[in-house]
Amino acid sequence: AGSKYIFLLNLSDKIFSFIVMLLLARNFSTEIYGQIVTLITLSIVLISVFDLGLPIYIQREIAVNRFSASEIYSRVFLLGSLLMILYFALGSAAVFVIYPDIPYSLFIIISLMMYSSFLVTVNNKALSGINEYKKQFLSFLLPRILILAVILPGLYLYSMSAGNLLLVMFAGIAINLVISVIYLRKNEIRLSFKYFSLKGIQKILAISLPLGIAVVFNLLYDKLDLLLISKLRGFDEAAYYSIAYGIFKSSSITFSFLLVSGFTRVAELHREPSEIRKFLNEHAKFIGIICVICSLLLFIFAEFIINVFYTGKFENSVNVLRILSFGIIAMGLNNLTGIILNGMGYFKIVMFITLYALIMNVVLNAFLIPKYGIAASAVITVFTEFFIFAVEWYYLKKILVNLQSKKT
């Protein structure tokens, strides 16, 4: 039952994001769309800086310490909320210095919307720790229906501006946040300031910080290319790349539902090598087959997908999408290996692997984007996905062999 709701949540999220970004792409100029995706990407990067591994930490800790769930949740959520002050200040500075041409009002809306979404993720991870996947789905679904019910007539009947459309999205995510808090309370997980202390924060950070650093590295290598493109090649090319990359990442819906509950499952196995190896082999087989099919479909129908959904003004996205399609299988498998390593508690290994990937990705993009443009960035993305998978696979197999030898 849990996997069903995980699948529905991920599917609904991808469909909703696809519809909203499609509406933005079709109804506004490539420059405005480029500015929006640049601000969304910048917000995601900044959120990763202040993530501190809190979502992964809260899921794992609540899964193994159910009776301390309110204490864990209160400390994590309150810490995450306070960090929003630093996040907003740093984001404002980045916009003024790096992207002065982007309206600051647009930044305010998008930055607050994205951070609210991060707090929703924290709540969802808490619900995942107690296997309450249905409630995550329900708290997500109603606000998104309301959002679409407002923006569809707003765009086509009243010519809604991009800023107003994003304000409606922000309001919907805020409703999602409130509903998730209510569901946590119904499961006896309550927010309380009495658990918030400096000593408690230090205890959290001692465990979660390696996770947070890994998240930063992972998000930076995943997002910096678009920020570099928008700065070095302009908002139009950022828009073209964003369309192709968004479709590429959306393909993860076909396998990601298998992995959300997988983190909790691996944590519960307590580093039992035979069971973890069984989990790895079974999931690698399914994910591999799914990703090969997705890769072929995106490569063959890239032009059809772009022209039908996004119109001919995004024809420059076609070749980029074809290049990115080669990276789908690596993306699927490195998601699997990364979740297993984190679930087993090997956070530092994942952290260093993503650091190496980040350095390689940024250096290659900085050198190649000015000369070769968005096609070079697509090739680098594919190469980075395979690099992460190969190194994580190597360390995971080595760890399992060592654990098995200790048991015998």
mmCIF file of C-alpha atoms in Angstrom:
data_model
loop_
_atom_site.group_PDB
_atom_site.id
_atom_site.type_symbol
_atom_site.label_atom_id
_atom_site.label_comp_id
_atom_site.label_asym_id
_atom_site.label_seq_id
_atom_site.Cartn_x
_atom_site.Cartn_y
_atom_site.Cartn_z
ATOM 1 C CA ALA A 1 0.000 0.000 0.000
ATOM 2 C CA GLY A 2 2.877 2.353 0.826
ATOM 3 C CA SER A 3 4.474 1.920 -2.583
ATOM 4 C CA LYS A 4 1.157 2.721 -4.250
ATOM 5 C CA TYR A 5 0.888 6.097 -2.538
ATOM 6 C CA ILE A 6 4.567 6.851 -3.071
ATOM 7 C CA PHE A 7 4.024 6.230 -6.759
ATOM 8 C CA LEU A 8 0.882 8.378 -6.826
ATOM 9 C CA LEU A 9 2.611 11.217 -4.958
ATOM 10 C CA ASN A 10 5.624 11.210 -7.259
ATOM 11 C CA LEU A 11 3.455 10.870 -10.348
ATOM 12 C CA SER A 12 1.154 13.706 -9.257
ATOM 13 C CA ASP A 13 4.108 15.912 -8.368
ATOM 14 C CA LYS A 14 5.777 15.363 -11.738
ATOM 15 C CA ILE A 15 2.514 15.878 -13.640
ATOM 16 C CA PHE A 16 1.717 19.051 -11.698
ATOM 17 C CA SER A 17 5.219 20.473 -12.185
ATOM 18 C CA PHE A 18 5.074 19.569 -15.854
ATOM 19 C CA ILE A 19 1.716 21.302 -16.334
ATOM 20 C CA VAL A 20 2.760 24.469 -14.499
ATOM 21 C CA MET A 21 6.099 24.792 -16.270
ATOM 22 C CA LEU A 22 4.389 24.010 -19.572
ATOM 23 C CA LEU A 23 1.869 26.788 -18.981
ATOM 24 C CA LEU A 24 4.688 29.183 -18.171
ATOM 25 C CA ALA A 25 6.672 28.169 -21.262
ATOM 26 C CA ARG A 26 3.714 28.461 -23.625
ATOM 27 C CA ASN A 27 2.242 31.689 -22.267
ATOM 28 C CA PHE A 28 5.331 33.788 -21.597
ATOM 29 C CA SER A 29 8.449 34.719 -23.540
ATOM 30 C CA THR A 30 11.612 32.612 -23.411
ATOM 31 C CA GLU A 31 13.328 35.441 -21.516
ATOM 32 C CA ILE A 32 10.681 35.517 -18.760
ATOM 33 C CA TYR A 33 10.647 31.727 -18.610
ATOM 34 C CA GLY A 34 14.445 31.760 -18.422
ATOM 35 C CA GLN A 35 14.327 34.214 -15.514
ATOM 36 C CA ILE A 36 11.794 32.051 -13.650
ATOM 37 C CA VAL A 37 13.753 28.808 -14.035
ATOM 38 C CA THR A 38 16.942 30.649 -13.074
ATOM 39 C CA LEU A 39 15.343 31.902 -9.841
ATOM 40 C CA ILE A 40 13.866 28.478 -9.087
ATOM 41 C CA THR A 41 17.272 26.897 -9.623
ATOM 42 C CA LEU A 42 19.010 29.534 -7.511
ATOM 43 C CA SER A 43 16.486 28.934 -4.699
ATOM 44 C CA ILE A 44 17.035 25.170 -4.868
ATOM 45 C CA VAL A 45 20.798 25.646 -4.681
ATOM 46 C CA LEU A 46 20.496 27.961 -1.679
ATOM 47 C CA ILE A 47 18.057 25.619 0.044
ATOM 48 C CA SER A 48 20.596 22.833 -0.378
ATOM 49 C CA VAL A 49 23.128 24.984 1.481
ATOM 50 C CA PHE A 50 20.773 25.225 4.467
ATOM 51 C CA ASP A 51 19.367 21.720 4.084
ATOM 52 C CA LEU A 52 21.960 20.322 6.538
ATOM 53 C CA GLY A 53 20.686 16.818 5.785
ATOM 54 C CA LEU A 54 17.574 17.505 7.868
ATOM 55 C CA PRO A 55 14.989 15.716 5.654
ATOM 56 C CA ILE A 56 17.029 12.501 5.428
ATOM 57 C CA TYR A 57 17.955 12.735 9.106
ATOM 58 C CA ILE A 58 14.373 13.120 10.284
ATOM 59 C CA GLN A 59 13.123 10.132 8.278
ATOM 60 C CA ARG A 60 15.879 7.830 9.500
ATOM 61 C CA GLU A 61 15.713 8.934 13.157
ATOM 62 C CA ILE A 62 11.931 8.714 13.435
ATOM 63 C CA ALA A 63 12.004 5.290 11.743
ATOM 64 C CA VAL A 64 14.309 3.907 14.460
ATOM 65 C CA ASN A 65 13.165 6.093 17.412
ATOM 66 C CA ARG A 66 9.397 6.233 17.085
ATOM 67 C CA PHE A 67 8.792 7.148 20.736
ATOM 68 C CA SER A 68 10.963 10.267 20.412
ATOM 69 C CA ALA A 69 9.295 11.409 17.205
ATOM 70 C CA SER A 70 7.877 14.698 18.571
ATOM 71 C CA GLU A 71 11.238 15.687 19.995
ATOM 72 C CA ILE A 72 13.066 14.879 16.744
ATOM 73 C CA TYR A 73 10.452 16.609 14.596
ATOM 74 C CA SER A 74 10.297 19.773 16.728
ATOM 75 C CA ARG A 75 14.036 20.289 16.704
ATOM 76 C CA VAL A 76 14.399 19.668 12.989
ATOM 77 C CA PHE A 77 11.398 21.743 11.859
ATOM 78 C CA LEU A 78 12.200 24.726 14.082
ATOM 79 C CA LEU A 79 15.839 24.717 13.038
ATOM 80 C CA GLY A 80 14.798 24.543 9.389
ATOM 81 C CA SER A 81 12.379 27.447 9.865
ATOM 82 C CA LEU A 82 15.017 29.684 11.473
ATOM 83 C CA LEU A 83 17.471 29.015 8.671
ATOM 84 C CA MET A 84 15.051 30.698 6.256
ATOM 85 C CA ILE A 85 16.332 34.099 7.452
ATOM 86 C CA LEU A 86 19.877 33.332 6.267
ATOM 87 C CA TYR A 87 18.570 31.734 3.094
ATOM 88 C CA PHE A 88 16.556 34.813 2.118
ATOM 89 C CA ALA A 89 19.409 37.210 2.902
ATOM 90 C CA LEU A 90 21.912 35.233 0.832
ATOM 91 C CA GLY A 91 19.430 34.889 -2.023
ATOM 92 C CA SER A 92 18.775 38.619 -2.083
ATOM 93 C CA ALA A 93 22.495 39.335 -2.285
ATOM 94 C CA ALA A 94 22.915 36.838 -5.121
ATOM 95 C CA VAL A 95 20.116 38.419 -7.162
ATOM 96 C CA PHE A 96 21.396 41.965 -6.696
ATOM 97 C CA VAL A 97 24.975 41.037 -7.607
ATOM 98 C CA ILE A 98 24.648 38.277 -10.227
ATOM 99 C CA TYR A 99 21.205 38.824 -11.790
ATOM 100 C CA PRO A 100 20.369 42.541 -11.438
ATOM 101 C CA ASP A 101 18.115 42.393 -14.520
ATOM 102 C CA ILE A 102 15.641 40.037 -12.816
ATOM 103 C CA PRO A 103 12.783 41.827 -10.962
ATOM 104 C CA TYR A 104 13.329 41.549 -7.198
ATOM 105 C CA SER A 105 9.589 41.038 -6.615
ATOM 106 C CA LEU A 106 9.812 37.860 -8.684
ATOM 107 C CA PHE A 107 12.675 36.662 -6.499
ATOM 108 C CA ILE A 108 10.669 37.268 -3.295
ATOM 109 C CA ILE A 109 7.736 35.164 -4.498
ATOM 110 C CA ILE A 110 9.828 32.296 -5.852
ATOM 111 C CA SER A 111 12.249 32.164 -2.919
ATOM 112 C CA LEU A 112 9.456 31.996 -0.319
ATOM 113 C CA MET A 113 7.544 29.463 -2.398
ATOM 114 C CA MET A 114 10.571 27.190 -2.700
ATOM 115 C CA TYR A 115 11.468 27.371 0.990
ATOM 116 C CA SER A 116 7.894 26.536 1.949
ATOM 117 C CA SER A 117 8.229 23.522 -0.315
ATOM 118 C CA PHE A 118 11.392 22.526 1.580
ATOM 119 C CA LEU A 119 9.494 22.632 4.891
ATOM 120 C CA VAL A 120 6.791 20.454 3.320
ATOM 121 C CA THR A 121 9.540 17.987 2.411
ATOM 122 C CA VAL A 122 10.688 17.922 6.054
ATOM 123 C CA ASN A 123 7.133 17.082 7.142
ATOM 124 C CA ASN A 124 6.773 14.441 4.448
ATOM 125 C CA LYS A 125 10.009 12.788 5.534
ATOM 126 C CA ALA A 126 8.681 12.683 9.098
ATOM 127 C CA LEU A 127 5.548 10.964 7.795
ATOM 128 C CA SER A 128 7.745 8.575 5.782
ATOM 129 C CA GLY A 129 9.534 7.619 8.995
ATOM 130 C CA ILE A 130 6.238 6.212 10.307
ATOM 131 C CA ASN A 131 5.208 4.807 6.906
ATOM 132 C CA GLU A 132 2.329 7.272 6.470
ATOM 133 C CA TYR A 133 2.559 7.620 2.695
ATOM 134 C CA LYS A 134 -1.165 8.001 2.057
ATOM 135 C CA LYS A 135 -1.317 11.156 4.150
ATOM 136 C CA GLN A 136 1.589 12.672 2.225
ATOM 137 C CA PHE A 137 -0.316 12.101 -0.974
ATOM 138 C CA LEU A 138 -3.569 13.568 0.343
ATOM 139 C CA SER A 139 -1.874 16.664 1.785
ATOM 140 C CA PHE A 140 -0.260 17.219 -1.620
ATOM 141 C CA LEU A 141 -3.265 16.561 -3.848
ATOM 142 C CA LEU A 142 -5.900 19.038 -2.621
ATOM 143 C CA PRO A 143 -3.700 22.189 -2.774
ATOM 144 C CA ARG A 144 -2.515 21.290 -6.290
ATOM 145 C CA ILE A 145 -6.085 20.863 -7.503
ATOM 146 C CA LEU A 146 -6.898 24.287 -6.060
ATOM 147 C CA ILE A 147 -3.834 25.822 -7.740
ATOM 148 C CA LEU A 148 -4.793 24.497 -11.174
ATOM 149 C CA ALA A 149 -8.415 25.533 -10.634
ATOM 150 C CA VAL A 150 -7.224 29.128 -10.207
ATOM 151 C CA ILE A 151 -4.383 29.461 -12.721
ATOM 152 C CA LEU A 152 -6.020 27.779 -15.721
ATOM 153 C CA PRO A 153 -8.929 30.260 -15.989
ATOM 154 C CA GLY A 154 -6.597 33.002 -14.752
ATOM 155 C CA LEU A 155 -4.281 32.506 -17.715
ATOM 156 C CA TYR A 156 -6.775 31.873 -20.472
ATOM 157 C CA LEU A 157 -9.646 34.116 -19.366
ATOM 158 C CA TYR A 158 -7.984 36.934 -17.450
ATOM 159 C CA SER A 159 -4.383 36.990 -18.830
ATOM 160 C CA MET A 160 -2.796 36.350 -15.422
ATOM 161 C CA SER A 161 0.760 37.636 -15.075
ATOM 162 C CA ALA A 162 3.673 35.323 -14.272
ATOM 163 C CA GLY A 163 4.011 36.920 -10.836
ATOM 164 C CA ASN A 164 0.376 36.289 -9.928
ATOM 165 C CA LEU A 165 0.591 32.716 -11.176
ATOM 166 C CA LEU A 166 3.563 32.106 -8.890
ATOM 167 C CA LEU A 167 1.728 33.747 -5.974
ATOM 168 C CA VAL A 168 -1.111 31.256 -6.401
ATOM 169 C CA MET A 169 1.440 28.415 -6.345
ATOM 170 C CA PHE A 170 2.972 29.826 -3.160
ATOM 171 C CA ALA A 171 -0.436 29.913 -1.477
ATOM 172 C CA GLY A 172 -1.114 26.310 -2.480
ATOM 173 C CA ILE A 173 2.205 25.095 -1.064
ATOM 174 C CA ALA A 174 1.474 26.953 2.191
ATOM 175 C CA ILE A 175 -1.833 25.048 2.432
ATOM 176 C CA ASN A 176 0.075 21.797 1.802
ATOM 177 C CA LEU A 177 2.379 22.684 4.711
ATOM 178 C CA VAL A 178 -0.524 23.279 7.094
ATOM 179 C CA ILE A 179 -2.250 20.011 6.139
ATOM 180 C CA SER A 180 0.954 18.000 6.659
ATOM 181 C CA VAL A 181 1.347 19.505 10.152
ATOM 182 C CA ILE A 182 -2.224 18.446 10.961
ATOM 183 C CA TYR A 183 -1.544 14.872 9.801
ATOM 184 C CA LEU A 184 1.580 14.704 11.955
ATOM 185 C CA ARG A 185 -0.437 15.827 14.993
ATOM 186 C CA LYS A 186 -2.967 13.081 14.330
ATOM 187 C CA ASN A 187 -0.073 10.629 14.562
ATOM 188 C CA GLU A 188 1.006 12.099 17.932
ATOM 189 C CA ILE A 189 3.939 13.983 16.409
ATOM 190 C CA ARG A 190 3.570 17.514 17.692
ATOM 191 C CA LEU A 191 5.587 20.675 17.255
ATOM 192 C CA SER A 192 6.830 21.985 20.608
ATOM 193 C CA PHE A 193 9.354 24.687 21.488
ATOM 194 C CA LYS A 194 10.322 22.882 24.706
ATOM 195 C CA TYR A 195 12.504 20.468 22.712
ATOM 196 C CA PHE A 196 14.419 23.249 20.967
ATOM 197 C CA SER A 197 17.826 23.810 22.552
ATOM 198 C CA LEU A 198 21.425 24.471 21.542
ATOM 199 C CA LYS A 199 22.488 21.059 22.820
ATOM 200 C CA GLY A 200 19.726 19.388 20.813
ATOM 201 C CA ILE A 201 20.753 21.249 17.651
ATOM 202 C CA GLN A 202 24.383 20.206 18.125
ATOM 203 C CA LYS A 203 23.282 16.596 18.485
ATOM 204 C CA ILE A 204 21.329 16.783 15.220
ATOM 205 C CA LEU A 205 24.111 18.487 13.281
ATOM 206 C CA ALA A 206 26.724 15.969 14.426
ATOM 207 C CA ILE A 207 24.793 13.287 12.528
ATOM 208 C CA SER A 208 23.056 15.243 9.783
ATOM 209 C CA LEU A 209 25.834 17.583 8.620
ATOM 210 C CA PRO A 210 27.618 14.988 6.436
ATOM 211 C CA LEU A 211 24.222 14.317 4.871
ATOM 212 C CA GLY A 212 23.696 18.025 4.352
ATOM 213 C CA ILE A 213 27.096 18.500 2.748
ATOM 214 C CA ALA A 214 26.347 15.609 0.388
ATOM 215 C CA VAL A 215 23.012 17.230 -0.505
ATOM 216 C CA VAL A 216 24.780 20.529 -1.244
ATOM 217 C CA PHE A 217 27.299 18.844 -3.528
ATOM 218 C CA ASN A 218 24.579 16.842 -5.255
ATOM 219 C CA LEU A 219 22.335 19.868 -5.855
ATOM 220 C CA LEU A 220 25.211 22.034 -6.994
ATOM 221 C CA TYR A 221 26.361 19.609 -9.662
ATOM 222 C CA ASP A 222 22.723 19.137 -10.643
ATOM 223 C CA LYS A 223 21.858 22.844 -10.858
ATOM 224 C CA LEU A 224 24.963 24.935 -11.403
ATOM 225 C CA ASP A 225 24.997 24.210 -15.105
ATOM 226 C CA LEU A 226 21.736 26.108 -15.604
ATOM 227 C CA LEU A 227 22.971 29.030 -13.504
ATOM 228 C CA LEU A 228 26.168 29.121 -15.558
ATOM 229 C CA ILE A 229 24.192 28.981 -18.804
ATOM 230 C CA SER A 230 21.916 31.851 -17.742
ATOM 231 C CA LYS A 231 24.936 33.978 -16.824
ATOM 232 C CA LEU A 232 27.260 33.025 -19.707
ATOM 233 C CA ARG A 233 24.762 32.454 -22.552
ATOM 234 C CA GLY A 234 21.629 34.360 -21.516
ATOM 235 C CA PHE A 235 18.114 33.574 -20.268
ATOM 236 C CA ASP A 236 16.912 32.276 -23.649
ATOM 237 C CA GLU A 237 19.443 29.435 -23.736
ATOM 238 C CA ALA A 238 18.757 28.777 -20.068
ATOM 239 C CA ALA A 239 15.119 28.299 -21.044
ATOM 240 C CA TYR A 240 16.017 25.848 -23.832
ATOM 241 C CA TYR A 241 18.241 23.807 -21.546
ATOM 242 C CA SER A 242 15.729 23.870 -18.702
ATOM 243 C CA ILE A 243 12.985 22.375 -20.884
ATOM 244 C CA ALA A 244 15.154 19.429 -21.959
ATOM 245 C CA TYR A 245 16.631 18.913 -18.512
ATOM 246 C CA GLY A 246 13.195 19.063 -16.884
ATOM 247 C CA ILE A 247 11.926 16.268 -19.134
ATOM 248 C CA PHE A 248 15.085 14.261 -18.443
ATOM 249 C CA LYS A 249 14.655 14.567 -14.663
ATOM 250 C CA SER A 250 10.917 13.897 -14.910
ATOM 251 C CA SER A 251 11.709 10.433 -16.254
ATOM 252 C CA SER A 252 12.711 9.545 -12.685
ATOM 253 C CA ILE A 253 9.013 9.182 -11.867
ATOM 254 C CA THR A 254 9.135 5.787 -13.555
ATOM 255 C CA PHE A 255 11.467 4.390 -10.876
ATOM 256 C CA SER A 256 11.670 6.822 -7.938
ATOM 257 C CA PHE A 257 8.576 5.412 -6.200
ATOM 258 C CA LEU A 258 10.574 2.198 -5.691
ATOM 259 C CA LEU A 259 13.212 4.085 -3.720
ATOM 260 C CA VAL A 260 11.307 6.372 -1.326
ATOM 261 C CA SER A 261 10.356 3.537 1.011
ATOM 262 C CA GLY A 262 13.687 1.869 0.189
ATOM 263 C CA PHE A 263 15.614 4.264 2.433
ATOM 264 C CA THR A 264 13.546 3.304 5.482
ATOM 265 C CA ARG A 265 13.778 -0.375 4.495
ATOM 266 C CA VAL A 266 17.571 -0.317 4.230
ATOM 267 C CA ALA A 267 17.865 1.514 7.565
ATOM 268 C CA GLU A 268 15.763 -1.215 9.184
ATOM 269 C CA LEU A 269 18.054 -3.963 7.818
ATOM 270 C CA HIS A 270 20.859 -2.817 10.156
ATOM 271 C CA ARG A 271 23.664 -3.508 7.656
ATOM 272 C CA GLU A 272 22.726 -7.141 7.100
ATOM 273 C CA PRO A 273 24.813 -7.835 3.941
ATOM 274 C CA SER A 274 22.773 -10.677 2.444
ATOM 275 C CA GLU A 275 19.476 -8.767 2.751
ATOM 276 C CA ILE A 276 20.973 -5.538 1.421
ATOM 277 C CA ARG A 277 22.536 -7.394 -1.511
ATOM 278 C CA LYS A 278 19.156 -8.936 -2.264
ATOM 279 C CA PHE A 279 17.534 -5.481 -2.143
ATOM 280 C CA LEU A 280 20.235 -4.098 -4.435
ATOM 281 C CA ASN A 281 19.986 -6.838 -7.050
ATOM 282 C CA GLU A 282 16.191 -6.854 -7.207
ATOM 283 C CA HIS A 283 15.902 -3.077 -7.523
ATOM 284 C CA ALA A 284 18.820 -2.737 -9.947
ATOM 285 C CA LYS A 285 17.140 -5.176 -12.318
ATOM 286 C CA PHE A 286 13.777 -3.370 -12.325
ATOM 287 C CA ILE A 287 15.274 0.112 -12.468
ATOM 288 C CA GLY A 288 17.660 -0.877 -15.273
ATOM 289 C CA ILE A 289 14.853 -2.183 -17.475
ATOM 290 C CA ILE A 290 12.647 0.852 -16.815
ATOM 291 C CA CYS A 291 15.464 3.303 -17.555
ATOM 292 C CA VAL A 292 16.490 1.649 -20.826
ATOM 293 C CA ILE A 293 12.909 1.908 -22.090
ATOM 294 C CA CYS A 294 12.664 5.567 -21.008
ATOM 295 C CA SER A 295 15.985 6.378 -22.658
ATOM 296 C CA LEU A 296 14.900 4.933 -25.985
ATOM 297 C CA LEU A 297 11.532 6.685 -25.907
ATOM 298 C CA LEU A 298 12.998 10.096 -25.160
ATOM 299 C CA PHE A 299 15.686 9.747 -27.819
ATOM 300 C CA ILE A 300 13.259 8.641 -30.550
ATOM 301 C CA PHE A 301 10.408 11.031 -29.736
ATOM 302 C CA ALA A 302 12.396 14.078 -28.550
ATOM 303 C CA GLU A 303 11.304 16.309 -31.435
ATOM 304 C CA PHE A 304 7.663 15.242 -31.145
ATOM 305 C CA ILE A 305 7.606 15.895 -27.383
ATOM 306 C CA ILE A 306 9.169 19.354 -27.645
ATOM 307 C CA ASN A 307 7.109 20.564 -30.607
ATOM 308 C CA VAL A 308 3.752 19.245 -29.390
ATOM 309 C CA PHE A 309 4.014 20.341 -25.766
ATOM 310 C CA TYR A 310 6.272 23.388 -25.882
ATOM 311 C CA THR A 311 5.789 24.628 -29.486
ATOM 312 C CA GLY A 312 8.435 25.379 -32.071
ATOM 313 C CA LYS A 313 9.967 28.253 -30.104
ATOM 314 C CA PHE A 314 11.776 25.599 -28.019
ATOM 315 C CA GLU A 315 13.141 23.600 -30.978
ATOM 316 C CA ASN A 316 16.676 24.214 -29.661
ATOM 317 C CA SER A 317 15.802 21.869 -26.784
ATOM 318 C CA VAL A 318 15.435 18.796 -29.036
ATOM 319 C CA ASN A 319 19.095 17.842 -29.469
ATOM 320 C CA VAL A 320 19.784 18.582 -25.806
ATOM 321 C CA LEU A 321 17.033 16.169 -24.793
ATOM 322 C CA ARG A 322 18.438 13.467 -27.079
ATOM 323 C CA ILE A 323 21.869 13.821 -25.459
ATOM 324 C CA LEU A 324 20.421 13.737 -21.942
ATOM 325 C CA SER A 325 18.415 10.597 -22.704
ATOM 326 C CA PHE A 326 21.661 8.595 -22.568
ATOM 327 C CA GLY A 327 22.044 9.458 -18.890
ATOM 328 C CA ILE A 328 18.733 8.063 -17.648
ATOM 329 C CA ILE A 329 19.999 4.577 -16.765
ATOM 330 C CA ALA A 330 22.945 6.012 -14.802
ATOM 331 C CA MET A 331 20.607 8.421 -13.000
ATOM 332 C CA GLY A 332 18.308 5.575 -11.976
ATOM 333 C CA LEU A 333 21.077 3.301 -10.740
ATOM 334 C CA ASN A 334 23.021 5.980 -8.856
ATOM 335 C CA ASN A 335 19.795 6.931 -7.087
ATOM 336 C CA LEU A 336 19.602 3.312 -5.936
ATOM 337 C CA THR A 337 23.226 3.032 -4.785
ATOM 338 C CA GLY A 338 23.086 6.411 -3.066
ATOM 339 C CA ILE A 339 19.953 5.542 -1.093
ATOM 340 C CA ILE A 340 21.441 2.216 0.010
ATOM 341 C CA LEU A 341 24.701 3.824 1.164
ATOM 342 C CA ASN A 342 22.816 6.543 3.074
ATOM 343 C CA GLY A 343 20.366 4.029 4.518
ATOM 344 C CA MET A 344 23.311 2.005 5.846
ATOM 345 C CA GLY A 345 24.761 5.138 7.426
ATOM 346 C CA TYR A 346 27.727 5.685 5.075
ATOM 347 C CA PHE A 347 26.973 9.361 4.669
ATOM 348 C CA LYS A 348 30.572 10.523 4.318
ATOM 349 C CA ILE A 349 31.238 8.205 1.384
ATOM 350 C CA VAL A 350 28.284 9.676 -0.506
ATOM 351 C CA MET A 351 29.412 13.147 0.511
ATOM 352 C CA PHE A 352 32.894 12.744 -0.976
ATOM 353 C CA ILE A 353 31.622 11.084 -4.153
ATOM 354 C CA THR A 354 29.251 13.974 -4.784
ATOM 355 C CA LEU A 355 32.056 16.436 -4.001
ATOM 356 C CA TYR A 356 34.268 14.900 -6.691
ATOM 357 C CA ALA A 357 31.318 14.927 -9.116
ATOM 358 C CA LEU A 358 30.631 18.581 -8.318
ATOM 359 C CA ILE A 359 34.229 19.679 -8.919
ATOM 360 C CA MET A 360 34.408 17.770 -12.187
ATOM 361 C CA ASN A 361 31.025 19.073 -13.350
ATOM 362 C CA VAL A 362 31.696 22.744 -12.547
ATOM 363 C CA VAL A 363 35.191 22.779 -14.085
ATOM 364 C CA LEU A 364 34.018 21.132 -17.308
ATOM 365 C CA ASN A 365 30.971 23.389 -17.598
ATOM 366 C CA ALA A 366 32.970 26.560 -16.939
ATOM 367 C CA PHE A 367 35.419 25.661 -19.724
ATOM 368 C CA LEU A 368 33.003 24.252 -22.304
ATOM 369 C CA ILE A 369 29.750 26.241 -22.009
ATOM 370 C CA PRO A 370 31.205 29.507 -23.401
ATOM 371 C CA LYS A 371 32.409 27.730 -26.567
ATOM 372 C CA TYR A 372 29.950 24.859 -27.092
ATOM 373 C CA GLY A 373 26.828 26.067 -25.280
ATOM 374 C CA ILE A 374 24.035 23.952 -23.869
ATOM 375 C CA ALA A 375 24.967 20.812 -25.823
ATOM 376 C CA ALA A 376 28.247 20.630 -23.897
ATOM 377 C CA SER A 377 26.385 20.967 -20.607
ATOM 378 C CA ALA A 378 24.123 18.062 -21.584
ATOM 379 C CA VAL A 379 27.113 15.820 -22.369
ATOM 380 C CA ILE A 380 28.748 16.755 -19.053
ATOM 381 C CA THR A 381 25.527 15.910 -17.189
ATOM 382 C CA VAL A 382 25.431 12.427 -18.722
ATOM 383 C CA PHE A 383 29.099 11.856 -17.917
ATOM 384 C CA THR A 384 28.589 13.004 -14.311
ATOM 385 C CA GLU A 385 25.653 10.636 -13.780
ATOM 386 C CA PHE A 386 27.748 7.667 -14.943
ATOM 387 C CA PHE A 387 30.696 8.782 -12.816
ATOM 388 C CA ILE A 388 28.582 8.869 -9.639
ATOM 389 C CA PHE A 389 27.029 5.488 -10.360
ATOM 390 C CA ALA A 390 30.385 3.799 -11.065
ATOM 391 C CA VAL A 391 32.057 5.088 -7.887
ATOM 392 C CA GLU A 392 29.051 4.417 -5.619
ATOM 393 C CA TRP A 393 28.682 0.919 -7.039
ATOM 394 C CA TYR A 394 32.378 0.217 -6.380
ATOM 395 C CA TYR A 395 32.185 1.326 -2.732
ATOM 396 C CA LEU A 396 28.879 -0.421 -2.068
ATOM 397 C CA LYS A 397 30.140 -3.770 -3.357
ATOM 398 C CA LYS A 398 33.341 -3.354 -1.303
ATOM 399 C CA ILE A 399 31.369 -2.555 1.865
ATOM 400 C CA LEU A 400 29.082 -5.568 1.431
ATOM 401 C CA VAL A 401 32.076 -7.883 0.984
ATOM 402 C CA ASN A 402 33.672 -6.513 4.165
ATOM 403 C CA LEU A 403 30.441 -6.883 6.170
ATOM 404 C CA GLN A 404 30.022 -10.454 4.962
ATOM 405 C CA SER A 405 33.592 -11.374 5.921
ATOM 406 C CA LYS A 406 33.043 -10.011 9.449
ATOM 407 C CA LYS A 407 29.985 -12.237 9.874
ATOM 408 C CA THR A 408 31.936 -15.350 8.812
#
